PDB file of C-alpha atoms in Angstrom:
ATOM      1  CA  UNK A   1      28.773 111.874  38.499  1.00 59.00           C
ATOM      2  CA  UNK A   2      29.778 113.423  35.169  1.00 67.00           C
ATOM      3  CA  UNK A   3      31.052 111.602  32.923  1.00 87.00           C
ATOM      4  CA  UNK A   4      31.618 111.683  28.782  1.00 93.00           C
ATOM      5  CA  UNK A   5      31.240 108.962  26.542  1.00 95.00           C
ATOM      6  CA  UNK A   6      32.971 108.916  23.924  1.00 96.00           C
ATOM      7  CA  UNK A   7      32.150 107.098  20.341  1.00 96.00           C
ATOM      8  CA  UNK A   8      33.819 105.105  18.496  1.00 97.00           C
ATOM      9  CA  UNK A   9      36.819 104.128  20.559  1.00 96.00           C
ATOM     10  CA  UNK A  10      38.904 103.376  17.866  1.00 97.00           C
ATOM     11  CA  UNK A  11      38.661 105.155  13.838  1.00 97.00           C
ATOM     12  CA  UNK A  12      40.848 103.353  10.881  1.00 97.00           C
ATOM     13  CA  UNK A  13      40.193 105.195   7.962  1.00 97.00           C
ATOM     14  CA  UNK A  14      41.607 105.889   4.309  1.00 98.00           C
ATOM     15  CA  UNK A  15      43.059 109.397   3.421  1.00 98.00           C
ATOM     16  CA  UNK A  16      39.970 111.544   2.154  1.00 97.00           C
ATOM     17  CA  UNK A  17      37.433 109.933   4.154  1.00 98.00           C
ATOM     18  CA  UNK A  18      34.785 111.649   6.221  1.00 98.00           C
ATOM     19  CA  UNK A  19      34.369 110.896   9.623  1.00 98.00           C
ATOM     20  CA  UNK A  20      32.365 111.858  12.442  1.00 98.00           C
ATOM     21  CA  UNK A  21      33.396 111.127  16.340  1.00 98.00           C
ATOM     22  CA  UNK A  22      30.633 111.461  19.092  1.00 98.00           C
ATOM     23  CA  UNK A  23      30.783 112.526  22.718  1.00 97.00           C
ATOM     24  CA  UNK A  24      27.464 112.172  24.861  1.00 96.00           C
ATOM     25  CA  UNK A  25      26.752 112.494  28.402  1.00 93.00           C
ATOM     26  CA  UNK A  26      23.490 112.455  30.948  1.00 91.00           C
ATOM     27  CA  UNK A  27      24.724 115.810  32.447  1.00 90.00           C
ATOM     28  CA  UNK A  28      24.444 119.013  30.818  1.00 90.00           C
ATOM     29  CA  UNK A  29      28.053 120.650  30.595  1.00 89.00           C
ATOM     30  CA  UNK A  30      28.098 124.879  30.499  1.00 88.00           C
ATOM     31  CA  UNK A  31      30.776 124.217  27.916  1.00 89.00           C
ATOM     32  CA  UNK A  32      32.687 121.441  26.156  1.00 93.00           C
ATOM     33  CA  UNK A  33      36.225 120.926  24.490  1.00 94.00           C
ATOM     34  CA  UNK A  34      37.575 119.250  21.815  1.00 97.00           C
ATOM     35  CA  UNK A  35      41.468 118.447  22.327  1.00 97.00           C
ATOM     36  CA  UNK A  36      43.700 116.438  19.661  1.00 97.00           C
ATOM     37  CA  UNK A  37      46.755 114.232  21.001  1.00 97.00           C
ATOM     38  CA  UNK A  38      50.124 113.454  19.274  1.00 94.00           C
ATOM     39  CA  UNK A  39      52.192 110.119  21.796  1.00 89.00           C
ATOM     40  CA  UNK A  40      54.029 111.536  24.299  1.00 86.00           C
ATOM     41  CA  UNK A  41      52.805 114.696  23.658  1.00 92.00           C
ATOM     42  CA  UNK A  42      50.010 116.925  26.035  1.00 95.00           C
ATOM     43  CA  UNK A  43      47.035 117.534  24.277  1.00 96.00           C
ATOM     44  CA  UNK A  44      45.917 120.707  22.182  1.00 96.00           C
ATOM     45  CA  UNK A  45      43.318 122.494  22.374  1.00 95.00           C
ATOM     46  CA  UNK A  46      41.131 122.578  19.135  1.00 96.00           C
ATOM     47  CA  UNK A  47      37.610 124.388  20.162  1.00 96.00           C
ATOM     48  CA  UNK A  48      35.591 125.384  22.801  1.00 93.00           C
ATOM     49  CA  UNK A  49      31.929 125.316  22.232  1.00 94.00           C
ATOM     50  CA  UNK A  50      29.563 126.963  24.623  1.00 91.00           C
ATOM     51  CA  UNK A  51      26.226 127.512  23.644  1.00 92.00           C
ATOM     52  CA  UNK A  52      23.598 124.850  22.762  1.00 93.00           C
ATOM     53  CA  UNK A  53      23.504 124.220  19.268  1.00 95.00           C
ATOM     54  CA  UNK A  54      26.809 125.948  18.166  1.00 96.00           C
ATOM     55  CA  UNK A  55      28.365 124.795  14.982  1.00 97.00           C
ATOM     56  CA  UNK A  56      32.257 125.760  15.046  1.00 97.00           C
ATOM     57  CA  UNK A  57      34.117 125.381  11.736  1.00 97.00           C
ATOM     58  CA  UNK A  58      38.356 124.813  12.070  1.00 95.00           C
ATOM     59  CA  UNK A  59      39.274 123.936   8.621  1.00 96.00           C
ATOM     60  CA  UNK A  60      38.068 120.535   7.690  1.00 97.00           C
ATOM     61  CA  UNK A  61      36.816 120.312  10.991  1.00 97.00           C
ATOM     62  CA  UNK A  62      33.517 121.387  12.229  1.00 98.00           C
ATOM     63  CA  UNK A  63      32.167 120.825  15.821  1.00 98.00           C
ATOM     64  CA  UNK A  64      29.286 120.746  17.215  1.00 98.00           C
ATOM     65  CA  UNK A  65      27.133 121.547  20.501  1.00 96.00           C
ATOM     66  CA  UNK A  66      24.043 119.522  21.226  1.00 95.00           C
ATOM     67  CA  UNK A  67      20.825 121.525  21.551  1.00 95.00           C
ATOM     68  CA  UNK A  68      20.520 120.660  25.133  1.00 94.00           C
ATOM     69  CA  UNK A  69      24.071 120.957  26.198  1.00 92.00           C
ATOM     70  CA  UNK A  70      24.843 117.037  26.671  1.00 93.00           C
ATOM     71  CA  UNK A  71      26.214 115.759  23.686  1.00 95.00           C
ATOM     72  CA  UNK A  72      29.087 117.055  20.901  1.00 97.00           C
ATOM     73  CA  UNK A  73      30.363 115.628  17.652  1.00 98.00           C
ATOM     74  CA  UNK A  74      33.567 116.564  15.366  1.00 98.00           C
ATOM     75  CA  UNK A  75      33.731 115.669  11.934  1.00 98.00           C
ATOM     76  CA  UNK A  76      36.101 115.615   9.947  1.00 98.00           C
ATOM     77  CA  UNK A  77      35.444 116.255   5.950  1.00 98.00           C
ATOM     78  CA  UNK A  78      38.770 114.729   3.586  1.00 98.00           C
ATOM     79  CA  UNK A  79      40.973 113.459   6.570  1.00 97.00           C
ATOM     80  CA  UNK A  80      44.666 113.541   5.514  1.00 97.00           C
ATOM     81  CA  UNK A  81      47.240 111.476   7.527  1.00 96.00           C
ATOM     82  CA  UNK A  82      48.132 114.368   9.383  1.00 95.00           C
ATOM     83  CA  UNK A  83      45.285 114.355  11.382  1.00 97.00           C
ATOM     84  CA  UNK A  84      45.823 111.057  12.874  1.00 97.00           C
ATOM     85  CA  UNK A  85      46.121 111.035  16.801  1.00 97.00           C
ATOM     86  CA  UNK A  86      43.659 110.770  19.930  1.00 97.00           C
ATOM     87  CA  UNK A  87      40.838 112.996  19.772  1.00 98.00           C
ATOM     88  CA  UNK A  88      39.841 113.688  23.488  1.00 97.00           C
ATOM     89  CA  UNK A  89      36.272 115.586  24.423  1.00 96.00           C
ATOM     90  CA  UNK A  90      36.403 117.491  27.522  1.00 94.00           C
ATOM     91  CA  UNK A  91      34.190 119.024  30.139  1.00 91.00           C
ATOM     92  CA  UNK A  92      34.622 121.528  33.393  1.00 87.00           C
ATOM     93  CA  UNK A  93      33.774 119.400  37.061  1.00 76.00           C
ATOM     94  CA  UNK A  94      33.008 116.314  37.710  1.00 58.00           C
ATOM     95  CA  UNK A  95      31.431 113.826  40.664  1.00 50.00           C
ATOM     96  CA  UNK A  96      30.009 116.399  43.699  1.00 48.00           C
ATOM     97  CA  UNK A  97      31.833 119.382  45.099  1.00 48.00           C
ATOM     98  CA  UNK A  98      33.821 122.524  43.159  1.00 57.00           C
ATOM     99  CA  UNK A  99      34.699 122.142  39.475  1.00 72.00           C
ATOM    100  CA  UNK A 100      37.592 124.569  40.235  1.00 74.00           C
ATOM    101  CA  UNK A 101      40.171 124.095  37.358  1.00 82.00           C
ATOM    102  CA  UNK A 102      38.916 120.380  37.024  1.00 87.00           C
ATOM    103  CA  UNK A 103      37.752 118.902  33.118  1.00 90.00           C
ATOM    104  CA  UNK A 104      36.241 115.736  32.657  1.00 91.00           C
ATOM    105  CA  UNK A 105      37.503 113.781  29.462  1.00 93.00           C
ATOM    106  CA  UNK A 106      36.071 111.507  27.381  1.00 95.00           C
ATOM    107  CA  UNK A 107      37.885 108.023  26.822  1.00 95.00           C
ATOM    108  CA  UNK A 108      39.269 109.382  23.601  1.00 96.00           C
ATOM    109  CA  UNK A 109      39.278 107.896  19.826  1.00 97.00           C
ATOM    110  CA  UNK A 110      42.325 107.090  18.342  1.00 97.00           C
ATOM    111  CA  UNK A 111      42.042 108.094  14.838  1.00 97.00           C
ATOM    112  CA  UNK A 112      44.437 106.810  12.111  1.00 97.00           C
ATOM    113  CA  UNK A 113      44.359 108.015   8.392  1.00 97.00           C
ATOM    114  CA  UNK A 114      46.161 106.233   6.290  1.00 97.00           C
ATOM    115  CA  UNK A 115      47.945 107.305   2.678  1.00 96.00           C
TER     116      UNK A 115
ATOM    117  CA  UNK E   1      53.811 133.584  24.396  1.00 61.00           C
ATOM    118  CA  UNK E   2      55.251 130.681  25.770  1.00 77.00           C
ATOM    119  CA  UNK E   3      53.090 127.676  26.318  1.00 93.00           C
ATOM    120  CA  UNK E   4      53.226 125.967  29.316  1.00 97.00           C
ATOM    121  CA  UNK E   5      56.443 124.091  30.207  1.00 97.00           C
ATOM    122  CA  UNK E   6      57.242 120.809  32.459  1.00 98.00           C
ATOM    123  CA  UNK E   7      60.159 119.961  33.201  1.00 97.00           C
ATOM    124  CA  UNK E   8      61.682 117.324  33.319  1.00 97.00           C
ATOM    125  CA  UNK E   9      60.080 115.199  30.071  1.00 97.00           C
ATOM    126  CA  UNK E  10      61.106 111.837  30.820  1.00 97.00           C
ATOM    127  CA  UNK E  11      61.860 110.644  34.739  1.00 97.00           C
ATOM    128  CA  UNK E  12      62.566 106.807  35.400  1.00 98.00           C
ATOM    129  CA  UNK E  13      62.787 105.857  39.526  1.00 98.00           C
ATOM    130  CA  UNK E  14      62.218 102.987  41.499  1.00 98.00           C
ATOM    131  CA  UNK E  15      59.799 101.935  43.627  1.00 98.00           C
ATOM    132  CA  UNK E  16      60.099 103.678  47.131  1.00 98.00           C
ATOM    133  CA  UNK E  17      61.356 106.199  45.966  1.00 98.00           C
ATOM    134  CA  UNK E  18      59.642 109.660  45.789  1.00 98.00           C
ATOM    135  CA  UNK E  19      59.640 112.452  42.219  1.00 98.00           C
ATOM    136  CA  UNK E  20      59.014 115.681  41.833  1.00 98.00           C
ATOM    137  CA  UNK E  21      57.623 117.381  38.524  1.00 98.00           C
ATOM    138  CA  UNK E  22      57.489 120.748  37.841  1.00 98.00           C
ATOM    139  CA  UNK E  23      55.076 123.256  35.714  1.00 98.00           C
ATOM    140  CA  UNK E  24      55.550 126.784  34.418  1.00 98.00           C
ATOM    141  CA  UNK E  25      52.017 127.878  33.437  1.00 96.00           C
ATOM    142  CA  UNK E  26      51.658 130.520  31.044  1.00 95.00           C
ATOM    143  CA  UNK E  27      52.612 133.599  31.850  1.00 94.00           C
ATOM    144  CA  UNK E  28      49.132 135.211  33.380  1.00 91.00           C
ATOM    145  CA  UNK E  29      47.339 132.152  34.315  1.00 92.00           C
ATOM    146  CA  UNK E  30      46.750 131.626  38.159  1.00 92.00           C
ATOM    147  CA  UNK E  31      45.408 128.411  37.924  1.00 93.00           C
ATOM    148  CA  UNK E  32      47.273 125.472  37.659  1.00 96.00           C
ATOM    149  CA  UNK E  33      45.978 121.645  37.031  1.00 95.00           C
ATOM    150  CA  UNK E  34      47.620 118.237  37.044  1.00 97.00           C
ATOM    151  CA  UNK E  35      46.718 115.286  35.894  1.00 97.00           C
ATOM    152  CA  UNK E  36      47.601 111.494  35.253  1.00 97.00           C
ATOM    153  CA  UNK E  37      47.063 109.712  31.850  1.00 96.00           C
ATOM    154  CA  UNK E  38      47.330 106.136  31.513  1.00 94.00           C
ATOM    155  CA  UNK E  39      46.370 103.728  29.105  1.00 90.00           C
ATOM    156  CA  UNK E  40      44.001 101.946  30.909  1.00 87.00           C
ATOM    157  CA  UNK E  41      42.256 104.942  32.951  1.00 89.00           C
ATOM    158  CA  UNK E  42      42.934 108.188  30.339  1.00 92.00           C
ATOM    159  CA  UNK E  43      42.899 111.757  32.096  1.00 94.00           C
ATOM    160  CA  UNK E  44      42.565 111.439  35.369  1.00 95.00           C
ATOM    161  CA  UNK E  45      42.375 114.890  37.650  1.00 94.00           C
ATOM    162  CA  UNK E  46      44.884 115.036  40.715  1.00 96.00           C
ATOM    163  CA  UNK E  47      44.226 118.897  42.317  1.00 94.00           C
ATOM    164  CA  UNK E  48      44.066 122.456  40.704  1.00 94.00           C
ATOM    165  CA  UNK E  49      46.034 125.081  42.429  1.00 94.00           C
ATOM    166  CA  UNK E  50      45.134 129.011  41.691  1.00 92.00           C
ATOM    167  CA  UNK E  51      47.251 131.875  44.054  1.00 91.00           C
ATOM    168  CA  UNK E  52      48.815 129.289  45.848  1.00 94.00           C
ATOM    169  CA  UNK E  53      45.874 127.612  47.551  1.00 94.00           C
ATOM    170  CA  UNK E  54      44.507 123.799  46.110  1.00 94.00           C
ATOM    171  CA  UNK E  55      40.859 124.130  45.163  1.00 90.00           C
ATOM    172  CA  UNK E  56      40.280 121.118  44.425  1.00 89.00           C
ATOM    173  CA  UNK E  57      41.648 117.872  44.544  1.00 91.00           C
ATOM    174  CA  UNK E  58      40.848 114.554  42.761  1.00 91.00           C
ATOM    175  CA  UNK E  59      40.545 111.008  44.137  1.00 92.00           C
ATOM    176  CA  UNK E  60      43.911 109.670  44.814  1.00 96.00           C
ATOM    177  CA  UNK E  61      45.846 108.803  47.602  1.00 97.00           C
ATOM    178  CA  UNK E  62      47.724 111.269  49.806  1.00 96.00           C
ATOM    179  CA  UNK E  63      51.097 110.052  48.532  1.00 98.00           C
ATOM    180  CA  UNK E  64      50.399 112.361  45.889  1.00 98.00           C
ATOM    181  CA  UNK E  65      50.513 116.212  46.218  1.00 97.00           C
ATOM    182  CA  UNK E  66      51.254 119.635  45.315  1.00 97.00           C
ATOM    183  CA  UNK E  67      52.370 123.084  45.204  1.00 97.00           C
ATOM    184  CA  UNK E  68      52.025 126.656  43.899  1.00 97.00           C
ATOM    185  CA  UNK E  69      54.476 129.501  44.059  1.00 97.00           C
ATOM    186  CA  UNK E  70      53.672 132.757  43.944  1.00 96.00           C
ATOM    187  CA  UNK E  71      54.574 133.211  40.580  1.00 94.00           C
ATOM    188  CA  UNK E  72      52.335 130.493  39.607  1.00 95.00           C
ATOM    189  CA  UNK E  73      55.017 127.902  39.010  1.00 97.00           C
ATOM    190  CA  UNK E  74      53.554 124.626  40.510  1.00 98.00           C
ATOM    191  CA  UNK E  75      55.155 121.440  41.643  1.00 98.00           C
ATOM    192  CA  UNK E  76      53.786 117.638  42.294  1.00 98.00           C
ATOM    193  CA  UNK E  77      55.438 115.590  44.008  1.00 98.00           C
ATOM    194  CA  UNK E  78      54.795 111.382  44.311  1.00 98.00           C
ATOM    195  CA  UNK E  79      56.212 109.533  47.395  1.00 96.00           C
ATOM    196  CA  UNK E  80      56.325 106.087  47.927  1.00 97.00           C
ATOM    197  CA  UNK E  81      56.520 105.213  44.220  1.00 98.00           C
ATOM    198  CA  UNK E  82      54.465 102.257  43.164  1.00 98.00           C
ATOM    199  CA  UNK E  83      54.719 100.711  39.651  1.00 97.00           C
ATOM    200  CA  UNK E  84      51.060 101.812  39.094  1.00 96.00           C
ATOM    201  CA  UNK E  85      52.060 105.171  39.118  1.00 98.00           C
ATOM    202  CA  UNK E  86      53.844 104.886  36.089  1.00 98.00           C
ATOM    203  CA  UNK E  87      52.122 107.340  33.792  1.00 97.00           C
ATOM    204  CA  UNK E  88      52.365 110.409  31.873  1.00 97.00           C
ATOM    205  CA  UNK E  89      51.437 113.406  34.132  1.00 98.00           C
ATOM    206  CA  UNK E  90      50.610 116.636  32.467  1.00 98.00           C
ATOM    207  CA  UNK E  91      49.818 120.078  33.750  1.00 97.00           C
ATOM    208  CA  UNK E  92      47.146 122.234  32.692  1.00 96.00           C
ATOM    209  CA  UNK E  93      47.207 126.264  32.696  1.00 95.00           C
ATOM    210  CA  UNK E  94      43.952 128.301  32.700  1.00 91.00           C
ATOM    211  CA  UNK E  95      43.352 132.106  33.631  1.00 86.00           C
ATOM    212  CA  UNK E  96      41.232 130.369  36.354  1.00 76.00           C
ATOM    213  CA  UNK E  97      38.093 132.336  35.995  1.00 67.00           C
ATOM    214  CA  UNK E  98      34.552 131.051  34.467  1.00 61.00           C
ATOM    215  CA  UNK E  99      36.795 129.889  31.442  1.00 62.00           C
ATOM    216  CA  UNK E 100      37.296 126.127  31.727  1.00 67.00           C
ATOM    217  CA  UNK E 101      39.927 126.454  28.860  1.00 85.00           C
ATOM    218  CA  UNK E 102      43.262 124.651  29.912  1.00 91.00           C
ATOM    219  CA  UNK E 103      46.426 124.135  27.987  1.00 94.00           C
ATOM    220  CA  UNK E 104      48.559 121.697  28.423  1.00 96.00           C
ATOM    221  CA  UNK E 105      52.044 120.765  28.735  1.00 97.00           C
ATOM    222  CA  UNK E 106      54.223 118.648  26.687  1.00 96.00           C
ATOM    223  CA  UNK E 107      53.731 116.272  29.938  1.00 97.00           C
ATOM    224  CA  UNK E 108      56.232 113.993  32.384  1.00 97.00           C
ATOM    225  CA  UNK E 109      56.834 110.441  31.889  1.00 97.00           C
ATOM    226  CA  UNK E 110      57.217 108.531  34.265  1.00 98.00           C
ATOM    227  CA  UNK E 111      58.427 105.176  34.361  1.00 98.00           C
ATOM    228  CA  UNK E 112      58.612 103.368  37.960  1.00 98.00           C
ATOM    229  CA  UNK E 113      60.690  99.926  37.921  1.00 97.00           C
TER     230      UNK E 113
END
């Protein structure tokens, strides 16, 4: 079974903090996503990283692939209030069988930032 | 290029009774993914569809299933509602190839009372 852990659960934080936000499994993923979610909204895809080690920058966001392709952080540098949701790691299968069109997610962290 | 659409964004039925969603993938994906969110579970896969045929299909029961159209358009449909089933269900769109990028949908909620 696949599955992602993500750390911490929950992130309170004061506008123009840093924070970091883990996601770590036992499996090796080919690829893993980074999605952000508003309430009653789907979530959006931020990045895609794909090969061990990868830093991606977005902004005041950088992300980043594990070495061995099991783990994946996002930091944020400065947050602003505006980047406040749930912050959902993602990767493709899961338990046995095809991994056709199926991601794995994380448990998410909700991440408030407050003024 | 328009995102991927559900229709319709809020749905509120009673137990027994049986829903249908609907997703409009964007335009040039063949592959099609639903899933179920709640708070106490998070993203949970139902099945993928791609060219009309499910690939593969997640662990719930068979009151719960789907369709694909040939112009990609895909359907769920719930029967027998429970109140567990109240959730937000959201559709994912993906080219379908080696890419495991997906894009979501605003997402159905669904309320069963």
């Amino acid at each position: 079974t696949q599955l992602l852990e993500q750390s911490p659960q929950f992130l309170s934080i004061q506008e123009g903090e840093n924070l970091t936000v883990y996601c770590n499994s036992s499996s090796v993923f080919s690829s893993l996503q980074w999605y952000r979610q508003e309430p009653g909204e789907g979530p959006v895809l931020l990045v895609t990283v794909v090969t061990g080690g990868e830093v991606k920058k977005l902004k005041r966001l950088t992300f980043q692939f594990g070495d061995a392709r099991k783990d994946s952080s996002l930091h944020i540098t400065a947050a602003q209030p505006g980047d406040t949701g749930l912050y959902l790691c993602a990767g493709p299968g899961g338990a046995g069988g095809t991994s056709y069109g199926k991601l794995t997610f994380g448990q998410g962290t909700i991440l408030t930032v407050h003024p | 290029k328009a995102g991927v659409t559900q229709t319709p964004r809020y749905l509120i039925k009673t137990r027994g009774q049986q829903v249908t969603l609907s997703c409009s993938p964007i335009s040039g994906h063949r592959s099609v993914s639903w899933y179920q969110q709640t708070p106490g579970q998070g993203l949970q896969f139902l099945f993928e569809y791609f060219s009309e045929t499910q690939r593969n299909k997640g662990n719930f029961p068979g009151r719960f299933s789907g369709r694909q159209f040939s112009n990609s358009r895909s359907e769920m449909n719930v029967s027998t509602l429970e109140l567990g089933d109240s959730a937000l269900y959201l559709c994912a769109s993906s080219l379908g190839g080696t890419s495991a990028e997906a894009f979501f949908g605003q997402g159905t909620r669904l309320t069963v009372v």
